[in-house]
Each structure stands twice: as structure tokens, then as C-alpha cells.
């Protein structure tokens, strides 16, 4: 399944943190800026991603109930980074905020009064001709109140629900390892298939969308696609980190995987289409095996693909633990909210 074309933002400056970098259409982030990603990975970007999806979900809800003003205010509150934020399909939407920074700012923000102008009469309105040159547009102005603190409370509730959904959806991502290799064996056994082009049967988001649980948040399917992408990215980084720590930074597998990853960094950065995790895995499986003429060692990309899926399952385990304890993460924020209400 493919999504809408990517919508990219400004690309002139390097990322503020090393887990958020320039969009896919720009020159990819130099490795020196991302060294920390390879050396350390505490998965705090998962927490930032949870906040991102919570904001996008709240914007969706606001638009759904004909309250586009709240959605627009949330986008403006996030700064230039949040331009077209509701359409952003990527994992790096919180470049300039820590996972709780955005919510902390909402909690400390004063109530707002918005002035909304609605067209009362004019060309094409109230039965008037659209081509009447003498009829001037007239507007009504209405004042509405907006509570940033109230929005923060709603974001916390949405964030907890999305985290709960992630716990279930991560089980589906784990199950892909078995289905991928079973489908590959089935395709390899089919004599009508070109064995050099055989990869696996891509399930994509259909594994979730075909049996979406009742009461799911409205953007759950898209979040599942991005959760698969993020866990795949972390798995690649973890493998590179482990190879370096084991003193294998000069071996064939490390050099190959690092170069392969560098060339396909656009799969993981910025906003883009659905299925980028499968794109990366598919291209890795189809890469040619090579023999080192110096020591006779064989570089087998298929082995790296198997290692990638195994590591991705380990990443999903770490994600599940974080998502299962999300209410503990919120304790300090709720304590702040309580103090503000006293």
C-alpha cells in the first residue's frame, strides 16, 4: 500500500537532535552528525514520536468536529517545523522539542482568545450573484476561548491510548519475521518465479487495517506503518553499533551495511510514502552476495536481512516496555498540572 507523496519542510539547517534530520529530497545528513545515533540509542525518539502522533490525532479530531481553529493554533504553536504538520507522514516530526517539552509549554501557556471572521454576505453568498460588482463582502467576527492547558490534558489522554495501541501493534510487527521468511520460501519454490528477484510477500498495513480493533484512534494505520519504519531504522543502527563495539568496523559486513544504509537514508528521514521499511528490506535481500578476494570471506546480504529482522524484534521488545509504562512518564506532567490548578 502506498501513501500520498511526501510533503517536505525547510532543508537549510542541520537537525537540532541527532535523531531528526533533513528531509529525503535534500542532501542527506553527514555521518559525523549522526555518529551518536550509531553509538548510543536510548529510544527517547519513540517518546517524541508518541507526542507527534498525539498532536496529529488531536488536530484530526478538531477538524472532524468542525473546529479547524484549534488545529491551526496547534500548528502555529509548534512553529515553522509544524507547517502542514497534519499531513506529515514520518517519524521525525518533533525536531525542535523533547518528548515532553511541547506539552510543558502548553501547560505554562495562558488561555487564548481567538477572533474568528466568518463571511456573512457578499458575491455568491446568501443567494447573491457571484458576478455582482457592487456587492462587497461582509464578515461577522466571533470570539472563542482556547485553553492550552486543556489541550495538554487531552494530549496526555490521547498519548496514553496511542501507547496502548502500540503495545498491540508491536506484536504484529514481531510476527512479520516468520511470515516474511515463509512467504519467501513459498516464492522460491515456485518455478515460474525469477529466483534472483524473489524477496517476500509484502503485507504492509493490511495486516492491521483488515481487522482494525473497534475504538482505535483515527490515525492508527499510519502510525503502524511509521512504527515499522522506526523499529527497522533502530535495528540497522543497533547492528552497526554492535559491529563497531566488537571491533568489526573494518569488516565486510560493517562497511557494506553502513554504505547501504547511507545510500538509503531517505527511507527513514522526512515525510514520505507508506511501506518504506519493506522497501529497505526488499532491496537488502536483492543485493548481490560478494566474495572478498583477500581473505575469501563471503558477504551475504540475505544473512544481514535475517539479522535485521531478529534485531527489529528486540527493538520492538524495548518499545513495548516503554509504551507499557507510559503513565509513569506522565506523572511529572500531571503533577505540574495539579499544582497549576491549585
Tab-separated table of C-alpha atoms in Angstrom:
chain	number	residue	atom	x	y	z
A	1	UNK	CA	0.000	0.000	0.000
A	2	UNK	CA	1.294	3.423	-0.933
A	3	UNK	CA	0.505	6.724	0.701
A	4	UNK	CA	0.385	10.283	-0.566
A	5	UNK	CA	3.546	11.951	-1.881
A	6	UNK	CA	5.828	13.384	0.765
A	7	UNK	CA	5.489	16.944	1.981
A	8	UNK	CA	8.831	18.370	2.924
A	9	UNK	CA	9.780	21.375	5.024
A	10	UNK	CA	12.845	23.574	5.257
A	11	UNK	CA	16.138	21.835	4.500
A	12	UNK	CA	18.675	24.576	5.048
A	13	UNK	CA	19.825	23.750	8.571
A	14	UNK	CA	21.190	20.611	10.221
A	15	UNK	CA	18.918	18.739	12.633
A	16	UNK	CA	18.656	20.007	16.187
A	17	UNK	CA	18.979	16.499	17.588
A	18	UNK	CA	20.672	13.535	16.025
A	19	UNK	CA	17.510	11.504	15.673
A	20	UNK	CA	15.836	14.045	13.399
A	21	UNK	CA	17.480	15.037	10.166
A	22	UNK	CA	16.934	16.670	6.815
A	23	UNK	CA	14.104	15.520	4.523
A	24	UNK	CA	14.596	12.948	1.828
A	25	UNK	CA	14.784	15.355	-1.080
A	26	UNK	CA	17.727	17.217	0.456
A	27	UNK	CA	21.345	16.167	0.775
A	28	UNK	CA	21.330	13.520	3.486
A	29	UNK	CA	22.748	14.289	6.894
A	30	UNK	CA	26.540	13.832	7.110
A	31	UNK	CA	27.558	10.779	9.100
A	32	UNK	CA	29.506	12.894	11.606
A	33	UNK	CA	26.210	14.469	12.728
A	34	UNK	CA	24.665	11.034	13.212
A	35	UNK	CA	27.575	9.290	14.938
A	36	UNK	CA	25.729	9.379	18.240
A	37	UNK	CA	22.842	7.501	16.654
A	38	UNK	CA	25.173	4.608	15.918
A	39	UNK	CA	26.990	4.726	19.247
A	40	UNK	CA	24.049	5.202	21.620
A	41	UNK	CA	20.339	4.592	21.338
A	42	UNK	CA	18.060	5.160	24.332
A	43	UNK	CA	14.819	5.147	22.291
A	44	UNK	CA	13.767	8.574	23.540
A	45	UNK	CA	12.793	9.311	19.944
A	46	UNK	CA	9.959	6.793	20.409
A	47	UNK	CA	8.614	9.024	23.168
A	48	UNK	CA	8.918	12.042	20.846
A	49	UNK	CA	7.136	10.093	18.126
A	50	UNK	CA	4.293	9.315	20.546
A	51	UNK	CA	3.920	13.041	21.197
A	52	UNK	CA	3.981	13.760	17.459
A	53	UNK	CA	1.185	11.279	16.739
A	54	UNK	CA	-0.822	12.607	19.697
A	55	UNK	CA	-0.687	16.154	18.320
A	56	UNK	CA	-1.599	14.973	14.823
A	57	UNK	CA	-4.502	12.951	16.236
A	58	UNK	CA	-5.800	15.918	18.245
A	59	UNK	CA	-5.585	18.072	15.107
A	60	UNK	CA	-7.588	15.424	13.251
A	61	UNK	CA	-10.244	15.305	15.973
A	62	UNK	CA	-10.503	19.105	15.980
A	63	UNK	CA	-11.007	19.247	12.221
A	64	UNK	CA	-13.522	16.388	12.392
A	65	UNK	CA	-15.778	18.331	14.768
A	66	UNK	CA	-15.503	21.471	12.622
A	67	UNK	CA	-13.001	23.172	14.869
A	68	UNK	CA	-10.191	23.897	12.396
A	69	UNK	CA	-9.153	26.883	14.521
A	70	UNK	CA	-7.737	24.655	17.269
A	71	UNK	CA	-5.889	22.578	14.690
A	72	UNK	CA	-4.420	25.723	13.129
A	73	UNK	CA	-3.450	27.082	16.549
A	74	UNK	CA	-1.642	23.830	17.419
A	75	UNK	CA	0.259	24.002	14.148
A	76	UNK	CA	1.274	27.621	14.730
A	77	UNK	CA	2.200	26.844	18.339
A	78	UNK	CA	4.731	24.303	17.079
A	79	UNK	CA	6.469	26.924	14.941
A	80	UNK	CA	7.665	26.614	11.345
A	81	UNK	CA	8.575	22.998	11.987
A	82	UNK	CA	4.861	22.148	12.169
A	83	UNK	CA	3.900	23.640	8.800
A	84	UNK	CA	1.437	21.155	7.245
A	85	UNK	CA	2.022	19.018	10.328
A	86	UNK	CA	-1.286	17.190	9.942
A	87	UNK	CA	-0.058	15.818	6.593
A	88	UNK	CA	3.419	14.843	7.779
A	89	UNK	CA	3.986	11.087	7.407
A	90	UNK	CA	7.329	10.460	9.024
A	91	UNK	CA	8.975	9.702	12.357
A	92	UNK	CA	10.927	12.947	12.796
A	93	UNK	CA	8.165	15.500	13.256
A	94	UNK	CA	9.336	16.745	16.671
A	95	UNK	CA	12.746	18.065	15.642
A	96	UNK	CA	12.804	21.035	17.991
A	97	UNK	CA	11.075	19.591	21.047
A	98	UNK	CA	11.868	16.980	23.671
A	99	UNK	CA	9.081	14.427	24.041
A	100	UNK	CA	7.511	16.364	26.934
A	101	UNK	CA	8.696	19.870	26.012
A	102	UNK	CA	5.730	20.660	23.775
A	103	UNK	CA	3.256	19.590	26.489
A	104	UNK	CA	5.168	21.520	29.172
A	105	UNK	CA	4.908	24.650	27.027
A	106	UNK	CA	1.160	24.152	26.662
A	107	UNK	CA	0.764	23.777	30.434
A	108	UNK	CA	2.565	27.060	31.073
A	109	UNK	CA	0.741	28.978	28.333
A	110	UNK	CA	-2.011	31.463	29.174
A	111	UNK	CA	-5.542	30.983	27.875
A	112	UNK	CA	-6.071	32.418	24.422
A	113	UNK	CA	-8.909	34.401	22.867
A	114	UNK	CA	-9.224	33.896	19.129
A	115	UNK	CA	-11.168	36.178	16.822
A	116	UNK	CA	-12.808	34.198	14.039
A	117	UNK	CA	-14.086	36.009	10.953
A	118	UNK	CA	-16.942	34.349	9.080
A	119	UNK	CA	-18.315	35.649	5.810
A	120	UNK	CA	-21.862	36.983	6.249
A	121	UNK	CA	-22.749	38.187	2.786
A	122	UNK	CA	-21.135	39.057	-0.497
A	123	UNK	CA	-20.805	37.686	-4.032
A	124	UNK	CA	-22.080	34.111	-4.102
A	125	UNK	CA	-23.381	34.260	-0.510
A	126	UNK	CA	-26.997	34.275	0.675
A	127	UNK	CA	-28.348	33.955	-2.831
A	128	UNK	CA	-26.426	36.942	-4.163
A	129	UNK	CA	-24.902	36.777	-7.618
A	130	UNK	CA	-21.237	35.884	-7.771
A	131	UNK	CA	-20.672	38.461	-10.521
A	132	UNK	CA	-22.299	41.476	-8.818
A	133	UNK	CA	-19.535	44.150	-8.775
A	134	UNK	CA	-21.437	46.370	-6.338
A	135	UNK	CA	-21.841	43.818	-3.596
A	136	UNK	CA	-18.955	43.962	-1.129
A	137	UNK	CA	-18.045	41.052	1.184
A	138	UNK	CA	-19.170	41.458	4.782
A	139	UNK	CA	-17.944	39.464	7.749
A	140	UNK	CA	-19.035	38.619	11.255
A	141	UNK	CA	-16.388	38.429	13.953
A	142	UNK	CA	-16.761	35.952	16.801
A	143	UNK	CA	-14.556	35.466	19.837
A	144	UNK	CA	-13.754	31.971	21.050
A	145	UNK	CA	-11.674	30.909	24.043
A	146	UNK	CA	-8.899	28.356	23.800
A	147	UNK	CA	-7.220	26.711	26.792
A	148	UNK	CA	-3.678	25.431	26.062
A	149	UNK	CA	-3.763	23.681	29.419
A	150	UNK	CA	-6.929	21.864	28.384
A	151	UNK	CA	-5.247	20.829	25.139
A	152	UNK	CA	-2.321	19.444	27.143
A	153	UNK	CA	-4.711	17.295	29.196
A	154	UNK	CA	-6.285	15.941	26.012
A	155	UNK	CA	-2.854	15.237	24.528
A	156	UNK	CA	-1.864	13.187	27.571
A	157	UNK	CA	-5.004	11.060	27.284
A	158	UNK	CA	-4.519	10.545	23.544
A	159	UNK	CA	-0.846	9.756	24.088
A	160	UNK	CA	-1.722	7.033	26.600
A	161	UNK	CA	-4.242	5.493	24.214
A	162	UNK	CA	-1.776	5.504	21.312
A	163	UNK	CA	0.892	3.925	23.548
A	164	UNK	CA	-1.580	1.173	24.433
A	165	UNK	CA	-2.245	0.603	20.726
A	166	UNK	CA	1.484	0.465	20.050
A	167	UNK	CA	1.860	-2.403	22.536
A	168	UNK	CA	-0.589	-4.472	20.465
A	169	UNK	CA	0.734	-3.316	17.103
A	170	UNK	CA	4.308	-4.187	18.033
A	171	UNK	CA	3.173	-7.808	18.328
A	172	UNK	CA	2.103	-7.635	14.676
A	173	UNK	CA	5.494	-6.240	13.680
A	174	UNK	CA	7.215	-9.090	15.511
A	175	UNK	CA	5.062	-11.635	13.678
A	176	UNK	CA	6.306	-10.329	10.332
A	177	UNK	CA	9.681	-12.069	10.724
A	178	UNK	CA	8.086	-15.504	10.450
A	179	UNK	CA	5.659	-14.563	7.676
A	180	UNK	CA	8.382	-12.896	5.613
A	181	UNK	CA	10.593	-15.985	5.517
A	182	UNK	CA	7.664	-18.351	4.996
A	183	UNK	CA	6.445	-16.321	2.034
A	184	UNK	CA	9.978	-16.193	0.633
A	185	UNK	CA	10.295	-19.987	0.795
A	186	UNK	CA	6.944	-20.316	-0.959
A	187	UNK	CA	8.025	-17.952	-3.738
A	188	UNK	CA	11.384	-19.674	-4.135
A	189	UNK	CA	9.589	-22.996	-4.595
A	190	UNK	CA	7.524	-21.529	-7.440
A	191	UNK	CA	9.424	-22.393	-10.622
A	192	UNK	CA	7.678	-19.610	-12.528
A	193	UNK	CA	9.419	-17.016	-10.367
A	194	UNK	CA	12.759	-15.388	-11.196
A	195	UNK	CA	14.803	-16.578	-8.205
A	196	UNK	CA	17.143	-13.589	-8.424
A	197	UNK	CA	14.193	-11.212	-7.990
A	198	UNK	CA	12.311	-13.129	-5.300
A	199	UNK	CA	12.032	-11.297	-1.979
A	200	UNK	CA	8.873	-11.802	0.100
A	201	UNK	CA	5.142	-11.110	0.148
A	202	UNK	CA	4.613	-7.578	1.401
A	203	UNK	CA	1.788	-7.324	3.931
A	204	UNK	CA	2.247	-3.644	4.696
A	205	UNK	CA	-0.512	-2.089	6.783
A	206	UNK	CA	-3.136	-4.559	5.530
A	207	UNK	CA	-2.264	-6.869	8.419
A	208	UNK	CA	-3.764	-4.215	10.720
A	209	UNK	CA	-6.270	-2.385	8.514
A	210	UNK	CA	-8.190	-5.570	7.639
A	211	UNK	CA	-9.019	-6.183	11.302
A	212	UNK	CA	-8.751	-2.770	12.922
A	213	UNK	CA	-9.957	-3.011	16.534
A	214	UNK	CA	-13.070	-1.028	17.401
A	215	UNK	CA	-12.343	2.220	19.203
A	216	UNK	CA	-8.914	2.699	17.607
A	217	UNK	CA	-7.536	6.200	17.228
A	218	UNK	CA	-8.202	7.516	13.696
A	219	UNK	CA	-4.556	7.598	12.566
A	220	UNK	CA	-3.618	4.153	13.874
A	221	UNK	CA	-2.926	2.561	10.491
A	222	UNK	CA	-0.486	5.301	9.508
A	223	UNK	CA	1.163	5.085	12.922
A	224	UNK	CA	1.640	1.334	12.419
A	225	UNK	CA	3.463	1.961	9.151
A	226	UNK	CA	5.730	4.510	10.838
A	227	UNK	CA	6.302	2.297	13.872
A	228	UNK	CA	7.530	-0.420	11.496
A	229	UNK	CA	9.814	2.116	9.828
A	230	UNK	CA	11.230	3.409	13.114
A	231	UNK	CA	11.904	-0.070	14.522
A	232	UNK	CA	13.628	-1.050	11.261
A	233	UNK	CA	15.798	2.068	11.448
A	234	UNK	CA	16.764	1.361	15.050
A	235	UNK	CA	17.582	-2.239	14.172
A	236	UNK	CA	20.015	-1.077	11.471
A	237	UNK	CA	21.666	1.357	13.883
A	238	UNK	CA	21.934	-1.310	16.588
A	239	UNK	CA	23.623	-3.760	14.218
A	240	UNK	CA	26.142	-1.103	13.172
A	241	UNK	CA	26.752	-0.230	16.818
A	242	UNK	CA	27.296	-3.884	17.781
A	243	UNK	CA	29.705	-4.451	14.898
A	244	UNK	CA	31.733	-1.418	15.961
A	245	UNK	CA	31.803	-2.427	19.620
A	246	UNK	CA	33.007	-5.901	18.652
A	247	UNK	CA	35.920	-4.430	16.752
A	248	UNK	CA	34.450	-5.224	13.339
A	249	UNK	CA	34.291	-1.697	11.975
A	250	UNK	CA	36.612	-2.684	9.141
A	251	UNK	CA	34.996	-5.964	8.194
A	252	UNK	CA	32.961	-6.517	5.051
A	253	UNK	CA	29.563	-6.611	6.740
A	254	UNK	CA	30.007	-3.324	8.575
A	255	UNK	CA	31.374	-1.484	5.537
A	256	UNK	CA	28.645	-2.874	3.293
A	257	UNK	CA	25.755	-2.203	5.691
A	258	UNK	CA	26.950	1.303	6.511
A	259	UNK	CA	27.220	2.173	2.815
A	260	UNK	CA	23.876	0.528	2.042
A	261	UNK	CA	22.226	2.485	4.851
A	262	UNK	CA	23.862	5.775	3.832
A	263	UNK	CA	22.568	5.417	0.272
A	264	UNK	CA	19.023	4.781	1.527
A	265	UNK	CA	18.890	7.248	4.365
A	266	UNK	CA	15.967	8.932	2.626
A	267	UNK	CA	13.800	5.924	3.542
A	268	UNK	CA	13.997	6.983	7.186
A	269	UNK	CA	14.092	10.771	7.009
A	270	UNK	CA	11.346	13.305	6.433
A	271	UNK	CA	7.814	12.678	5.225
A	272	UNK	CA	7.166	10.020	2.643
A	273	UNK	CA	5.106	7.151	1.300
A	274	UNK	CA	3.874	4.047	3.062
A	275	UNK	CA	5.973	0.866	3.007
A	276	UNK	CA	9.473	2.360	3.282
A	277	UNK	CA	10.556	-0.295	5.808
A	278	UNK	CA	9.649	-3.034	3.320
A	279	UNK	CA	11.415	-1.086	0.560
A	280	UNK	CA	14.637	-1.105	2.572
A	281	UNK	CA	14.374	-4.803	3.464
A	282	UNK	CA	13.476	-5.788	-0.089
A	283	UNK	CA	16.489	-4.003	-1.541
A	284	UNK	CA	18.758	-5.580	1.075
A	285	UNK	CA	17.544	-9.076	0.190
A	286	UNK	CA	18.022	-8.419	-3.531
A	287	UNK	CA	21.597	-7.117	-3.074
A	288	UNK	CA	24.255	-9.381	-4.583
A	289	UNK	CA	26.496	-11.549	-2.455
A	290	UNK	CA	30.218	-10.888	-2.906
A	291	UNK	CA	33.489	-12.667	-2.097
A	292	UNK	CA	36.447	-10.863	-0.573
A	293	UNK	CA	39.405	-11.775	-2.803
A	294	UNK	CA	41.822	-11.058	0.053
A	295	UNK	CA	40.565	-13.494	2.682
A	296	UNK	CA	37.923	-15.416	0.747
A	297	UNK	CA	35.114	-14.371	3.112
A	298	UNK	CA	31.593	-14.183	1.719
A	299	UNK	CA	29.385	-11.165	2.212
A	300	UNK	CA	25.783	-12.378	2.197
A	301	UNK	CA	23.159	-9.592	2.305
A	302	UNK	CA	20.491	-12.219	2.992
A	303	UNK	CA	22.215	-13.036	6.288
A	304	UNK	CA	22.152	-9.343	7.179
A	305	UNK	CA	18.438	-9.225	6.342
A	306	UNK	CA	17.805	-12.115	8.742
A	307	UNK	CA	19.899	-10.395	11.381
A	308	UNK	CA	17.953	-7.172	10.784
A	309	UNK	CA	14.570	-8.787	11.402
A	310	UNK	CA	15.814	-10.553	14.527
A	311	UNK	CA	17.207	-7.276	15.860
A	312	UNK	CA	13.990	-5.482	14.945
A	313	UNK	CA	12.083	-7.875	17.201
A	314	UNK	CA	14.453	-6.985	20.037
A	315	UNK	CA	13.794	-3.294	19.352
A	316	UNK	CA	10.052	-3.983	19.475
A	317	UNK	CA	10.539	-5.558	22.917
A	318	UNK	CA	12.221	-2.361	24.131
A	319	UNK	CA	9.466	-0.250	22.570
A	320	UNK	CA	6.785	-2.345	24.285
A	321	UNK	CA	8.364	-1.799	27.680
A	322	UNK	CA	8.405	1.965	27.164
A	323	UNK	CA	4.810	2.058	25.931
A	324	UNK	CA	3.589	-0.178	28.754
A	325	UNK	CA	4.961	2.303	31.303
A	326	UNK	CA	3.780	5.476	29.600
A	327	UNK	CA	1.606	6.543	32.535
A	328	UNK	CA	4.735	6.672	34.702
A	329	UNK	CA	6.282	9.032	32.155
A	330	UNK	CA	3.279	11.300	32.614
A	331	UNK	CA	3.460	11.501	36.400
A	332	UNK	CA	5.595	14.645	36.452
A	333	UNK	CA	3.427	16.348	33.838
A	334	UNK	CA	0.241	15.515	35.754
A	335	UNK	CA	1.867	16.729	38.968
A	336	UNK	CA	2.624	20.032	37.237
A	337	UNK	CA	-0.980	20.219	36.047
A	338	UNK	CA	-2.248	19.582	39.579
A	339	UNK	CA	-0.057	22.334	41.016
A	340	UNK	CA	-1.259	24.781	38.384
A	341	UNK	CA	-4.882	24.016	39.242
A	342	UNK	CA	-4.451	24.572	42.999
